[in-house]
Amino acid sequence: MANLGTQSRPMRVAIVGSGPSGFYAAEAVANSGLDVEVNIIEKLPVPFGLVRYGVAPDHPKLKKVTMIFHQIAEKPNVNYFGNVKVGEDVSLQELESCHDAVVFCYGAETDRQLNVPGENLPGSHTATEFVAWYNGHPDYKNATFDLSCEDVVIIGQGNVAADVCRILSKSVDELSKTDIAEHAIEALSKSKVRRIHVVGRRGAAQAKFSSRELKELEALPNCLSRAYAEEIALTTADDVELADPTNYNSVACVDAFKRMSEASDSNTDKEIEFHFLLSPTAFHGNEKLEAISFARNRLAGDAFSQAAEATDSTQEIPCGLCFRSIGYRGKPIEDAPFDERRGLVPNEKGRVICDESNPNRNLYVSGWIKRGPSGIIGTNRADSIETVETLVADLERIERNSKAKADLTLGSLLQQKRVPYVDYEHWKRIDDAELSMGKTLGKSRNKFTSVTDMLIAANSGVSQVDYDYPGQSEAY
Ligand code: FAD
């Protein structure tokens, strides 16, 4: 029987990353019934990962999940260490020397590549850059996007593409009340963008939007959503896919595209055009992007495994700006196992599959870096619960393999290494300052966009914010 996790030998668990999977993992460990201390480690001073830097500013309700994360952070056995990058400020080995187990929850931050000539011409960006920029991520505050062109292409047909469409189409008046970065408001207020072409390599029945996001695009004021009847014609295999009762989202999407194909012209300022069965073959331009060539595809194969096959037919879309939104991938942390092909940490139900050369390590994983970039915020809760169930079942093994030194804490290690970490009280001060700056500007929040400014706010006065948030019924 394990002594670990009892009063005489509390278990110390490090969680790397403070996005949804990190907080849900912290909650599951803290609620495990064991005597535990949980340290959440975040590379930025500020917590919440993609809830802060991914979720679109015009979807504020979704960000209320941070109220739940706040309650988790306030648990007496949960600590927050912001401004600490694992692999740079502290090594994985050092983390193992002061924790019994480490749970990776560090997300999937890089992009998949198209591997098409000209992909990196000025004017061609990843959607990740644009999203992080308008959300005020410090690493992207100096990014620039040429919004002086009329035609923009978005490659990819998922919810991130829908977010980008809304930000390019909505009025600045509406956006300026949200927590969108001020630099984005300034740039968007001068935007000349008129047409947004949203391109997918497969057909209407395979588009990855959630139908709710599509309906939101259809309902945008002063913006017409279009699709073309000949591009949304269904194959026999599509009919089989759509007849599956679990595929109701695709049925609703196809219905939305049909409505768009029948919509009559109107005098809107902006248009969103959905194009299907097109794969980019080259990005053209002398000094910057001017057009993208596409091969027209047909679908081949059985229902649910139909693949896009290029035909001889081609199409070109002139554009001055492109956002590539074809998915995220994780990157490795030094000295940690990593599956390069899949871009994630290899695992079995959250237990990291370690190298044969060093098999006895207490490493676990959850969230996007465990399963790849799929699912909504709430998906990470079930995922983290699975990982922590595995961890708890491994208690005796963890005790046997632990490299934790009894007298070394993470706080003392960081102090020895002179890493200026931010604790949760510091975050409350940053939060407080952002909320009050937002109030002055008539927005829900005005985010700091530099780490230096965050650290200054963290080290100033004491938080005045009332942290008993009302309305905690938004469940994720
Ligand atoms: P993340 O949220 O990415 O958190 C990872 C954290 O780890 C980050 O804070 C990062 O800074 C930190 N980190 C990374 N490396 C290190 C390191 N070396 N050391 C320390 N810390 C590190 N879901 C919805 O339900 N609704 C939406 O509207 C929605 N919109 C989205 C919009 C976009 C643009 C994107 C990309 C995703 C969206 N999602 C949405 C999905 C949702 O955000 C994810 O499911 C969720 O954030 C994944 O959680 P995670 O904890 O695995 O990763």
Short mmCIF file of C-alpha atoms and ligand atoms in Angstrom, two decimals:
data_model
loop_
_atom_site.label_atom_id
_atom_site.label_comp_id
_atom_site.label_asym_id
_atom_site.label_seq_id
_atom_site.Cartn_x
_atom_site.Cartn_y
_atom_site.Cartn_z
CA MET A 1 0.00 0.00 0.00
CA ALA A 2 1.28 3.42 -0.95
CA ASN A 3 2.27 5.90 1.72
CA LEU A 4 2.28 8.62 -0.95
CA GLY A 5 -0.79 10.84 -0.86
CA THR A 6 -1.20 10.55 2.91
CA GLN A 7 -0.64 13.20 5.58
CA SER A 8 2.80 11.79 6.34
CA ARG A 9 3.81 11.85 2.65
CA PRO A 10 1.66 14.31 0.64
CA MET A 11 1.95 13.95 -3.13
CA ARG A 12 3.28 16.93 -5.09
CA VAL A 13 2.02 17.25 -8.66
CA ALA A 14 3.23 19.77 -11.25
CA ILE A 15 0.84 20.78 -14.02
CA VAL A 16 2.54 22.37 -17.04
CA GLY A 17 0.13 24.88 -18.66
CA SER A 18 -2.84 26.82 -17.32
CA GLY A 19 -5.38 26.35 -20.11
CA PRO A 20 -8.60 24.39 -19.60
CA SER A 21 -6.86 21.00 -19.42
CA GLY A 22 -4.42 22.33 -16.79
CA PHE A 23 -7.16 23.69 -14.56
CA TYR A 24 -9.37 20.62 -14.95
CA ALA A 25 -6.39 18.37 -14.18
CA ALA A 26 -5.60 20.48 -11.09
CA GLU A 27 -9.23 20.15 -9.97
CA ALA A 28 -9.22 16.38 -10.46
CA VAL A 29 -5.95 15.95 -8.53
CA ALA A 30 -7.08 18.30 -5.74
CA ASN A 31 -10.39 16.39 -5.45
CA SER A 32 -8.80 12.94 -5.60
CA GLY A 33 -9.20 12.34 -1.87
CA LEU A 34 -5.43 12.07 -1.50
CA ASP A 35 -3.25 14.45 0.45
CA VAL A 36 -1.85 16.48 -2.44
CA GLU A 37 -0.26 19.77 -3.37
CA VAL A 38 -0.78 20.93 -6.95
CA ASN A 39 1.45 23.49 -8.71
CA ILE A 40 0.15 24.94 -11.98
CA ILE A 41 3.07 26.31 -14.04
CA GLU A 42 2.38 28.77 -16.88
CA LYS A 43 4.88 30.39 -19.23
CA LEU A 44 2.95 33.68 -19.36
CA PRO A 45 2.22 35.73 -16.25
CA VAL A 46 -1.50 35.37 -17.03
CA PRO A 47 -3.54 32.15 -16.87
CA PHE A 48 -6.27 30.45 -18.98
CA GLY A 49 -4.46 29.59 -22.25
CA LEU A 50 -6.71 29.68 -25.30
CA VAL A 51 -9.71 30.83 -23.28
CA ARG A 52 -7.88 34.15 -23.07
CA TYR A 53 -5.91 34.03 -26.34
CA GLY A 54 -8.02 31.84 -28.66
CA VAL A 55 -11.75 32.18 -27.91
CA ALA A 56 -13.05 35.11 -29.96
CA PRO A 57 -13.60 38.42 -28.14
CA ASP A 58 -17.20 38.62 -29.39
CA HIS A 59 -18.02 35.34 -27.59
CA PRO A 60 -17.68 36.58 -24.01
CA LYS A 61 -20.06 34.01 -22.52
CA LEU A 62 -17.59 31.24 -23.32
CA LYS A 63 -14.94 33.03 -21.26
CA LYS A 64 -17.09 32.77 -18.13
CA VAL A 65 -15.57 29.33 -17.66
CA THR A 66 -12.68 31.23 -16.07
CA MET A 67 -14.94 31.67 -13.01
CA ILE A 68 -14.69 27.91 -12.52
CA PHE A 69 -10.92 28.01 -13.05
CA HIS A 70 -10.76 30.80 -10.47
CA GLN A 71 -12.46 28.59 -7.89
CA ILE A 72 -9.98 25.81 -8.66
CA ALA A 73 -7.01 28.18 -8.25
CA GLU A 74 -8.35 29.35 -4.89
CA LYS A 75 -8.32 25.82 -3.41
CA PRO A 76 -5.89 25.71 -0.51
CA ASN A 77 -3.81 22.92 -2.03
CA VAL A 78 -3.51 24.52 -5.50
CA ASN A 79 -0.75 27.05 -6.33
CA TYR A 80 -0.16 29.09 -9.47
CA PHE A 81 3.33 29.86 -10.83
CA GLY A 82 3.04 32.19 -13.85
CA ASN A 83 5.87 33.61 -15.96
CA VAL A 84 7.74 30.29 -15.79
CA LYS A 85 8.46 28.51 -19.06
CA VAL A 86 9.15 24.81 -18.65
CA GLY A 87 12.13 23.89 -20.84
CA GLU A 88 13.61 27.40 -20.47
CA ASP A 89 13.19 28.91 -16.99
CA VAL A 90 13.04 25.50 -15.39
CA SER A 91 13.94 22.15 -16.92
CA LEU A 92 11.75 19.08 -16.81
CA GLN A 93 14.39 17.33 -14.70
CA GLU A 94 14.26 20.17 -12.19
CA LEU A 95 10.47 19.87 -12.04
CA GLU A 96 10.82 16.14 -11.41
CA SER A 97 13.24 16.91 -8.57
CA CYS A 98 10.53 18.74 -6.63
CA HIS A 99 7.36 16.87 -7.69
CA ASP A 100 6.25 13.26 -7.52
CA ALA A 101 4.48 13.54 -10.89
CA VAL A 102 4.32 15.99 -13.79
CA VAL A 103 1.21 16.44 -15.97
CA PHE A 104 1.76 18.09 -19.37
CA CYS A 105 -1.16 20.37 -20.30
CA TYR A 106 0.74 22.74 -22.51
CA GLY A 107 -1.53 22.73 -25.58
CA ALA A 108 -0.74 22.70 -29.31
CA GLU A 109 0.70 26.06 -30.25
CA THR A 110 2.20 25.68 -33.71
CA ASP A 111 0.53 25.33 -37.07
CA ARG A 112 0.34 22.65 -39.66
CA GLN A 113 1.98 23.61 -42.95
CA LEU A 114 0.33 23.39 -46.38
CA ASN A 115 3.71 22.81 -48.08
CA VAL A 116 2.63 24.78 -51.14
CA PRO A 117 4.98 27.15 -53.06
CA GLY A 118 4.68 30.79 -51.96
CA GLU A 119 2.88 29.88 -48.73
CA ASN A 120 5.11 32.25 -46.76
CA LEU A 121 4.81 35.29 -49.07
CA PRO A 122 4.10 38.54 -47.19
CA GLY A 123 0.32 38.72 -46.84
CA SER A 124 -0.03 34.98 -46.24
CA HIS A 125 -0.36 34.23 -42.53
CA THR A 126 -1.55 31.51 -40.25
CA ALA A 127 -4.93 32.10 -38.60
CA THR A 128 -3.09 31.45 -35.31
CA GLU A 129 -1.09 34.67 -35.76
CA PHE A 130 -4.21 36.73 -36.50
CA VAL A 131 -6.19 35.22 -33.60
CA ALA A 132 -3.34 35.75 -31.14
CA TRP A 133 -2.88 39.32 -32.42
CA TYR A 134 -6.51 40.40 -32.06
CA ASN A 135 -6.63 38.70 -28.66
CA GLY A 136 -3.60 40.71 -27.45
CA HIS A 137 -1.09 37.85 -26.97
CA PRO A 138 2.27 39.46 -26.05
CA ASP A 139 4.19 37.38 -28.62
CA TYR A 140 2.03 38.73 -31.47
CA LYS A 141 1.42 42.35 -30.52
CA ASN A 142 3.77 43.62 -33.24
CA ALA A 143 2.34 41.45 -36.01
CA THR A 144 0.94 43.38 -38.96
CA PHE A 145 -1.79 42.42 -41.42
CA ASP A 146 -2.42 44.35 -44.62
CA LEU A 147 -6.14 45.04 -44.39
CA SER A 148 -5.99 47.50 -47.30
CA CYS A 149 -7.07 44.84 -49.82
CA GLU A 150 -10.68 43.98 -50.74
CA ASP A 151 -10.30 40.20 -51.02
CA VAL A 152 -9.14 37.88 -48.26
CA VAL A 153 -8.87 34.09 -48.51
CA ILE A 154 -9.22 31.82 -45.51
CA ILE A 155 -8.04 28.27 -46.13
CA GLY A 156 -9.83 25.81 -43.88
CA GLN A 157 -13.45 25.40 -42.88
CA GLY A 158 -13.56 24.99 -39.11
CA ASN A 159 -14.65 27.18 -36.22
CA VAL A 160 -11.36 29.12 -36.12
CA ALA A 161 -12.04 30.17 -39.74
CA ALA A 162 -15.54 31.26 -38.65
CA ASP A 163 -14.05 33.36 -35.82
CA VAL A 164 -11.70 35.08 -38.30
CA CYS A 165 -14.65 35.75 -40.65
CA ARG A 166 -16.63 37.44 -37.88
CA ILE A 167 -13.72 39.60 -36.75
CA LEU A 168 -13.17 40.74 -40.36
CA SER A 169 -16.90 41.34 -40.93
CA LYS A 170 -18.27 42.84 -37.74
CA SER A 171 -18.42 46.56 -37.17
CA VAL A 172 -15.64 48.13 -35.15
CA ASP A 173 -18.30 49.73 -32.94
CA GLU A 174 -19.50 46.30 -31.89
CA LEU A 175 -16.02 44.81 -31.44
CA SER A 176 -14.67 47.76 -29.49
CA LYS A 177 -16.91 46.88 -26.49
CA THR A 178 -15.26 43.46 -26.17
CA ASP A 179 -11.81 42.59 -24.79
CA ILE A 180 -10.28 42.70 -28.31
CA ALA A 181 -6.81 44.32 -28.35
CA GLU A 182 -6.79 48.08 -28.98
CA HIS A 183 -4.17 47.67 -31.74
CA ALA A 184 -6.62 45.36 -33.55
CA ILE A 185 -9.46 47.88 -33.25
CA GLU A 186 -7.24 50.55 -34.69
CA ALA A 187 -6.19 48.40 -37.66
CA LEU A 188 -9.71 47.02 -38.27
CA SER A 189 -11.17 50.53 -38.27
CA LYS A 190 -9.12 51.21 -41.44
CA SER A 191 -9.93 47.86 -43.06
CA LYS A 192 -10.93 47.86 -46.75
CA VAL A 193 -11.80 44.16 -46.74
CA ARG A 194 -15.04 43.48 -48.70
CA ARG A 195 -15.00 39.80 -49.66
CA ILE A 196 -13.86 36.88 -47.54
CA HIS A 197 -13.44 33.61 -49.45
CA VAL A 198 -13.56 30.58 -47.16
CA VAL A 199 -12.10 27.59 -48.96
CA GLY A 200 -12.28 23.86 -48.15
CA ARG A 201 -10.65 20.96 -49.95
CA ARG A 202 -13.65 18.67 -49.54
CA GLY A 203 -17.39 19.21 -49.93
CA ALA A 204 -20.18 20.97 -48.04
CA ALA A 205 -21.01 17.77 -46.12
CA GLN A 206 -17.44 17.58 -44.75
CA ALA A 207 -17.05 21.20 -43.61
CA LYS A 208 -15.95 21.26 -39.96
CA PHE A 209 -17.94 24.28 -38.78
CA SER A 210 -20.38 23.83 -35.98
CA SER A 211 -23.79 24.73 -37.39
CA ARG A 212 -24.22 27.34 -34.67
CA GLU A 213 -21.16 29.23 -35.90
CA LEU A 214 -22.41 29.08 -39.50
CA LYS A 215 -25.82 30.44 -38.50
CA GLU A 216 -24.07 33.27 -36.71
CA LEU A 217 -22.25 34.15 -39.94
CA GLU A 218 -25.53 34.00 -41.89
CA ALA A 219 -27.10 36.41 -39.41
CA LEU A 220 -24.32 39.04 -39.53
CA PRO A 221 -25.77 42.46 -40.30
CA ASN A 222 -24.51 44.15 -43.43
CA CYS A 223 -22.79 40.97 -44.60
CA LEU A 224 -24.06 38.43 -47.14
CA SER A 225 -23.03 34.77 -46.80
CA ARG A 226 -22.92 33.03 -50.20
CA ALA A 227 -22.43 29.50 -51.47
CA TYR A 228 -22.69 28.22 -55.04
CA ALA A 229 -25.20 25.49 -55.95
CA GLU A 230 -22.79 23.65 -58.27
CA GLU A 231 -20.16 23.44 -55.49
CA ILE A 232 -22.49 22.10 -52.83
CA ALA A 233 -24.04 19.30 -54.92
CA LEU A 234 -23.96 16.13 -52.84
CA THR A 235 -22.39 12.79 -53.79
CA THR A 236 -24.11 9.47 -53.14
CA ALA A 237 -21.62 8.89 -50.31
CA ASP A 238 -22.51 12.33 -48.89
CA ASP A 239 -26.15 11.19 -48.75
CA VAL A 240 -25.10 8.13 -46.74
CA GLU A 241 -23.04 10.32 -44.37
CA LEU A 242 -25.92 12.76 -43.86
CA ALA A 243 -28.42 9.96 -43.20
CA ASP A 244 -26.40 8.91 -40.13
CA PRO A 245 -28.36 10.22 -37.10
CA THR A 246 -25.12 11.14 -35.27
CA ASN A 247 -24.15 13.45 -38.15
CA TYR A 248 -26.84 16.08 -37.42
CA ASN A 249 -24.28 18.92 -37.33
CA SER A 250 -23.30 18.28 -40.97
CA VAL A 251 -26.99 18.13 -41.97
CA ALA A 252 -27.52 21.57 -40.41
CA CYS A 253 -24.37 22.91 -42.13
CA VAL A 254 -25.46 21.60 -45.55
CA ASP A 255 -28.90 23.20 -44.98
CA ALA A 256 -27.19 26.50 -44.18
CA PHE A 257 -25.05 26.31 -47.36
CA LYS A 258 -28.23 25.57 -49.39
CA ARG A 259 -29.92 28.64 -47.94
CA MET A 260 -26.83 30.71 -48.76
CA SER A 261 -26.86 29.41 -52.36
CA GLU A 262 -30.44 30.57 -52.75
CA ALA A 263 -30.00 33.99 -51.12
CA SER A 264 -30.60 36.88 -53.47
CA ASP A 265 -28.01 39.61 -53.98
CA SER A 266 -28.16 42.50 -51.58
CA ASN A 267 -26.25 45.70 -51.04
CA THR A 268 -24.20 44.64 -48.05
CA ASP A 269 -20.78 46.14 -47.35
CA LYS A 270 -19.24 42.71 -46.92
CA GLU A 271 -19.62 39.20 -48.33
CA ILE A 272 -18.47 35.82 -47.12
CA GLU A 273 -18.17 33.31 -49.97
CA PHE A 274 -17.86 29.61 -49.18
CA HIS A 275 -15.94 27.60 -51.79
CA PHE A 276 -15.65 23.81 -51.74
CA LEU A 277 -13.52 21.11 -53.38
CA LEU A 278 -10.49 23.38 -53.85
CA SER A 279 -6.88 22.68 -52.78
CA PRO A 280 -4.26 25.45 -52.98
CA THR A 281 -1.41 24.67 -55.40
CA ALA A 282 0.55 27.96 -55.37
CA PHE A 283 0.57 31.40 -53.77
CA HIS A 284 1.46 34.13 -56.28
CA GLY A 285 2.85 37.64 -55.96
CA ASN A 286 6.00 39.62 -56.55
CA GLU A 287 6.68 41.29 -53.25
CA LYS A 288 3.46 40.27 -51.58
CA LEU A 289 0.49 38.00 -52.06
CA GLU A 290 -1.64 38.77 -55.13
CA ALA A 291 -3.52 35.54 -55.87
CA ILE A 292 -3.81 31.87 -54.95
CA SER A 293 -4.19 29.02 -57.48
CA PHE A 294 -6.32 26.04 -56.58
CA ALA A 295 -6.86 22.60 -58.07
CA ARG A 296 -10.51 21.63 -58.26
CA ASN A 297 -11.10 18.34 -56.48
CA ARG A 298 -13.64 15.56 -56.63
CA LEU A 299 -14.49 13.29 -53.75
CA ALA A 300 -13.46 9.66 -53.97
CA GLY A 301 -14.00 6.77 -51.59
CA ASP A 302 -16.70 5.46 -49.30
CA ALA A 303 -18.92 7.42 -46.96
CA PHE A 304 -17.00 8.84 -43.96
CA SER A 305 -13.66 8.28 -45.67
CA GLN A 306 -14.15 10.35 -48.82
CA ALA A 307 -10.87 11.95 -49.85
CA ALA A 308 -10.26 14.97 -52.10
CA GLU A 309 -8.68 14.01 -55.44
CA ALA A 310 -7.39 16.74 -57.75
CA THR A 311 -8.93 16.98 -61.25
CA ASP A 312 -7.41 18.85 -64.23
CA SER A 313 -9.61 21.84 -63.55
CA THR A 314 -8.10 24.84 -61.77
CA GLN A 315 -9.25 28.15 -60.30
CA GLU A 316 -7.48 31.30 -59.18
CA ILE A 317 -8.71 33.69 -56.48
CA PRO A 318 -7.09 37.15 -56.47
CA CYS A 319 -6.44 38.31 -52.90
CA GLY A 320 -4.08 40.49 -50.89
CA LEU A 321 -4.34 38.60 -47.62
CA CYS A 322 -4.66 34.94 -46.68
CA PHE A 323 -5.16 33.14 -43.39
CA ARG A 324 -4.27 29.46 -43.32
CA SER A 325 -6.51 27.72 -40.82
CA ILE A 326 -5.73 24.06 -41.27
CA GLY A 327 -5.05 22.95 -37.72
CA TYR A 328 -2.64 23.17 -34.83
CA ARG A 329 0.20 20.92 -33.70
CA GLY A 330 2.07 20.56 -30.46
CA LYS A 331 5.80 20.95 -30.02
CA PRO A 332 8.17 19.07 -27.75
CA ILE A 333 9.49 20.12 -24.35
CA GLU A 334 13.18 19.31 -24.00
CA ASP A 335 13.86 15.89 -22.52
CA ALA A 336 10.19 14.82 -22.72
CA PRO A 337 8.81 12.09 -25.00
CA PHE A 338 7.21 13.40 -28.19
CA ASP A 339 5.58 11.87 -31.26
CA GLU A 340 6.90 14.06 -34.13
CA ARG A 341 4.57 12.54 -36.71
CA ARG A 342 1.39 13.25 -34.77
CA GLY A 343 2.66 16.39 -33.02
CA LEU A 344 1.66 15.26 -29.52
CA VAL A 345 2.94 13.49 -26.40
CA PRO A 346 2.48 9.69 -26.80
CA ASN A 347 0.36 8.24 -24.02
CA GLU A 348 -1.98 5.53 -22.83
CA LYS A 349 -5.02 7.05 -21.12
CA GLY A 350 -2.85 9.98 -20.08
CA ARG A 351 0.21 8.00 -18.88
CA VAL A 352 3.13 9.18 -21.03
CA ILE A 353 4.82 6.39 -22.96
CA CYS A 354 8.44 7.00 -22.00
CA ASP A 355 11.56 6.13 -23.98
CA GLU A 356 12.99 2.67 -23.33
CA SER A 357 16.21 4.35 -22.19
CA ASN A 358 14.39 6.09 -19.33
CA PRO A 359 11.10 4.26 -18.75
CA ASN A 360 10.42 4.89 -15.06
CA ARG A 361 9.25 8.48 -15.10
CA ASN A 362 6.06 9.80 -13.52
CA LEU A 363 4.87 11.78 -16.54
CA TYR A 364 1.22 12.30 -17.54
CA VAL A 365 -0.53 14.38 -20.22
CA SER A 366 -3.92 15.97 -20.89
CA GLY A 367 -5.71 18.32 -23.31
CA TRP A 368 -4.63 19.24 -26.83
CA ILE A 369 -1.06 18.01 -26.32
CA LYS A 370 -2.51 14.60 -25.36
CA ARG A 371 -5.17 14.06 -28.00
CA GLY A 372 -4.40 16.68 -30.67
CA PRO A 373 -6.26 19.93 -31.38
CA SER A 374 -9.87 18.85 -31.20
CA GLY A 375 -12.86 19.41 -28.99
CA ILE A 376 -14.33 22.32 -27.12
CA ILE A 377 -13.32 23.69 -23.73
CA GLY A 378 -15.52 21.16 -21.90
CA THR A 379 -13.92 18.21 -23.71
CA ASN A 380 -10.78 18.89 -21.70
CA ARG A 381 -12.58 18.21 -18.43
CA ALA A 382 -13.37 14.56 -19.24
CA ASP A 383 -9.88 14.24 -20.74
CA SER A 384 -8.18 15.51 -17.57
CA ILE A 385 -10.36 13.31 -15.37
CA GLU A 386 -9.22 10.27 -17.40
CA THR A 387 -5.58 11.28 -16.97
CA VAL A 388 -5.90 11.83 -13.23
CA GLU A 389 -7.70 8.49 -12.81
CA THR A 390 -4.68 6.87 -14.45
CA LEU A 391 -2.34 8.84 -12.19
CA VAL A 392 -4.20 7.85 -9.02
CA ALA A 393 -4.26 4.20 -10.11
CA ASP A 394 -0.45 4.43 -10.49
CA LEU A 395 0.13 5.66 -6.93
CA GLU A 396 2.46 2.83 -5.85
CA ARG A 397 4.46 3.09 -9.07
CA ILE A 398 4.71 6.87 -8.64
CA GLU A 399 5.99 6.46 -5.08
CA ARG A 400 8.58 3.92 -6.26
CA ASN A 401 9.82 6.08 -9.16
CA SER A 402 9.55 9.53 -7.58
CA LYS A 403 12.69 11.66 -7.81
CA ALA A 404 11.23 14.39 -5.58
CA LYS A 405 13.59 15.66 -2.89
CA ALA A 406 11.67 16.12 0.36
CA ASP A 407 13.25 19.50 1.18
CA LEU A 408 13.00 21.09 -2.28
CA THR A 409 9.87 23.06 -3.20
CA LEU A 410 9.11 24.66 -6.56
CA GLY A 411 8.98 28.11 -4.92
CA SER A 412 12.46 27.71 -3.42
CA LEU A 413 13.86 26.28 -6.66
CA LEU A 414 12.54 29.28 -8.63
CA GLN A 415 13.91 31.67 -6.03
CA GLN A 416 17.33 29.99 -6.21
CA LYS A 417 17.20 30.33 -9.99
CA ARG A 418 16.00 33.94 -9.70
CA VAL A 419 12.94 33.31 -11.88
CA PRO A 420 10.49 36.19 -11.23
CA TYR A 421 7.32 34.09 -10.97
CA VAL A 422 3.82 35.42 -10.59
CA ASP A 423 1.44 33.81 -8.09
CA TYR A 424 -2.35 33.86 -8.14
CA GLU A 425 -2.57 36.98 -5.96
CA HIS A 426 -0.35 38.72 -8.53
CA TRP A 427 -2.67 37.57 -11.33
CA LYS A 428 -5.62 39.09 -9.45
CA ARG A 429 -3.84 42.44 -9.53
CA ILE A 430 -3.24 42.13 -13.28
CA ASP A 431 -6.89 41.13 -13.71
CA ASP A 432 -8.02 44.03 -11.57
CA ALA A 433 -5.95 46.51 -13.59
CA GLU A 434 -7.20 45.13 -16.93
CA LEU A 435 -10.82 45.30 -15.82
CA SER A 436 -10.50 48.88 -14.63
CA MET A 437 -8.67 49.97 -17.82
CA GLY A 438 -11.49 48.31 -19.75
CA LYS A 439 -14.10 50.20 -17.75
CA THR A 440 -12.42 53.48 -18.63
CA LEU A 441 -12.42 52.56 -22.33
CA GLY A 442 -16.01 51.23 -22.35
CA LYS A 443 -14.90 47.63 -22.96
CA SER A 444 -15.25 44.45 -20.95
CA ARG A 445 -11.46 44.30 -20.37
CA ASN A 446 -8.36 45.91 -21.79
CA LYS A 447 -5.57 43.32 -21.81
CA PHE A 448 -1.95 44.15 -21.23
CA THR A 449 -0.08 43.17 -24.37
CA SER A 450 3.42 43.18 -22.92
CA VAL A 451 4.86 40.90 -20.27
CA THR A 452 6.66 43.89 -18.72
CA ASP A 453 3.36 45.73 -18.21
CA MET A 454 1.82 42.58 -16.75
CA LEU A 455 4.68 42.26 -14.27
CA ILE A 456 4.43 45.93 -13.28
CA ALA A 457 0.69 45.50 -12.59
CA ALA A 458 1.39 42.24 -10.74
CA ASN A 459 3.73 44.01 -8.38
CA SER A 460 1.57 47.08 -7.76
CA GLY A 461 -1.22 47.62 -5.12
CA VAL A 462 -3.52 44.98 -3.74
CA SER A 463 -6.47 43.65 -5.69
CA GLN A 464 -9.76 45.43 -5.13
CA VAL A 465 -11.76 43.03 -7.26
CA ASP A 466 -14.55 41.08 -5.61
CA TYR A 467 -13.78 37.51 -6.56
CA ASP A 468 -17.18 36.10 -5.60
CA TYR A 469 -18.23 36.08 -9.21
CA PRO A 470 -21.98 36.03 -9.75
CA GLY A 471 -23.82 33.69 -12.12
CA GLN A 472 -21.60 30.65 -11.96
CA SER A 473 -24.09 28.44 -13.74
CA GLU A 474 -22.34 28.49 -17.15
CA ALA A 475 -21.23 24.87 -17.24
CA TYR A 476 -18.38 23.52 -19.37
P1 FAD B 1 -4.33 25.65 -24.11
O1 FAD B 1 -5.62 26.33 -23.87
O2 FAD B 1 -3.57 26.02 -25.33
O3 FAD B 1 -3.40 25.90 -22.83
C1 FAD B 1 -2.03 25.58 -22.84
C2 FAD B 1 -1.28 26.51 -21.89
O4 FAD B 1 0.05 26.03 -21.72
C3 FAD B 1 -1.15 27.94 -22.40
O5 FAD B 1 -1.57 28.85 -21.40
C4 FAD B 1 0.33 28.09 -22.72
O6 FAD B 1 0.79 29.41 -22.56
C5 FAD B 1 0.95 27.14 -21.71
N1 FAD B 1 2.28 26.65 -22.10
C6 FAD B 1 2.70 26.26 -23.32
N2 FAD B 1 3.98 25.86 -23.28
C7 FAD B 1 4.39 25.99 -21.99
C8 FAD B 1 5.62 25.75 -21.33
N3 FAD B 1 6.69 25.26 -21.99
N4 FAD B 1 5.72 26.03 -20.01
C9 FAD B 1 4.63 26.53 -19.33
N5 FAD B 1 3.44 26.77 -19.92
C10 FAD B 1 3.32 26.50 -21.22
N6 FAD B 1 -13.47 26.03 -27.46
C11 FAD B 1 -14.74 26.33 -27.10
O7 FAD B 1 -15.36 25.56 -26.35
N7 FAD B 1 -15.35 27.48 -27.55
C12 FAD B 1 -14.71 28.37 -28.37
O8 FAD B 1 -15.28 29.40 -28.76
C13 FAD B 1 -13.39 28.08 -28.75
N8 FAD B 1 -12.71 28.94 -29.54
C14 FAD B 1 -11.43 28.64 -29.92
C15 FAD B 1 -10.78 29.52 -30.76
C16 FAD B 1 -9.48 29.25 -31.18
C17 FAD B 1 -8.78 30.21 -32.11
C18 FAD B 1 -8.84 28.06 -30.76
C19 FAD B 1 -7.44 27.75 -31.21
C20 FAD B 1 -9.50 27.17 -29.92
C21 FAD B 1 -10.81 27.44 -29.49
N9 FAD B 1 -11.51 26.57 -28.65
C22 FAD B 1 -12.79 26.88 -28.26
C23 FAD B 1 -10.90 25.31 -28.17
C24 FAD B 1 -10.31 25.46 -26.74
O9 FAD B 1 -9.68 26.69 -26.65
C25 FAD B 1 -9.37 24.28 -26.45
O10 FAD B 1 -10.15 23.09 -26.39
C26 FAD B 1 -8.61 24.40 -25.15
O11 FAD B 1 -8.08 25.68 -24.93
C27 FAD B 1 -7.45 23.38 -25.07
O12 FAD B 1 -6.94 23.45 -23.77
P2 FAD B 1 -5.44 23.05 -23.39
O13 FAD B 1 -5.35 23.28 -21.93
O14 FAD B 1 -5.12 21.71 -23.91
O15 FAD B 1 -4.50 24.07 -24.20
#
